[in-house]
């Protein structure tokens, strides 16, 4: 029961259990606080194996825009597809917490595309007892969102996208009264892609992308307290040599980098009377946080730089015509020690045949990290609408 409540409490205010009561300098651990952290969890095996880089992608993967950057959806030509995933979450801490969901996209032409994504976060059950220890009932905790996205390509290189999320968060608690949350958030994205000819049969695909995700109002789990949701800015760069090696085979090397910064207030430094001595008042609107978050850290510019997370991804893929492929992936997630110290590697594998895809990824972190061993399995089907056969 105590472990369950500790786990639930960290979901109500992300990372709050590690936050010092009084921040004396910007060099000390000074974690950002936000709620509804499930909005920011990666749920796609391919992106996960690729270091969770998803603001940019290659032309080969048609569903990448469903997740982090809606601008990528309309770069598909006339494609459609569907994906389903399953992810046990923090299985080293709790055994009955998991995420699962389904998504789909449809690009009727090369300029316009739509996508939908449903994700459900099962947080397990809490058993209630009376003062004598007798069982009196059970309550469930869960969260979910439904995301609707639209993307438009203005030419072969530039595209933009927007997405709307409806989400609900119900956290069961035997210790305090917790409000059930119903709210919305928005995603915006831009993408620039260009293909260079290396020779008559080989190409170099490049992509630069920007995404603003989870922009929305503050929410309140506990009366009198308002929390931010994980508003975030992501910038990505991508390069992909697509090499002809045989009339039936192509070899691809994909390399990606993504920088991320949460657009929420940095907790200021306080004196022992609770007065702010350095930094800015964090009790502001979510709109003001979009720009104040760039200069409000009590540690100044150095602390602002420390708030940037770095993600690196690589993939090696061998394709056989448009019939199938096999892929191997590796990624790195780097976060400063004063901002959470969530540093880990990701490994992933993928196989596709006649439009069917199966992808798997796993996180390797220090053994005492709750993320160590987390894995995702994704199955999907994608087909080309402007061909007589339904393949990649």
PDB file of N, CA and C in Angstrom, residues 132 203 285:
ATOM      1  N   UNK A 132     -10.033  -1.265  11.128  1.00  0.00           N
ATOM      2  CA  UNK A 132      -9.700  -2.583  11.668  1.00  0.00           C
ATOM      3  C   UNK A 132      -8.942  -3.455  10.666  1.00  0.00           C
ATOM      4  N   UNK A 203      20.556   7.993 -52.588  1.00  0.00           N
ATOM      5  CA  UNK A 203      20.070   9.308 -52.175  1.00  0.00           C
ATOM      6  C   UNK A 203      20.538   9.634 -50.760  1.00  0.00           C
ATOM      7  N   UNK A 285       0.560  31.760 -15.510  1.00  0.00           N
ATOM      8  CA  UNK A 285      -0.278  31.029 -16.461  1.00  0.00           C
ATOM      9  C   UNK A 285       0.591  30.143 -17.344  1.00  0.00           C
TER      10      UNK A 285
END
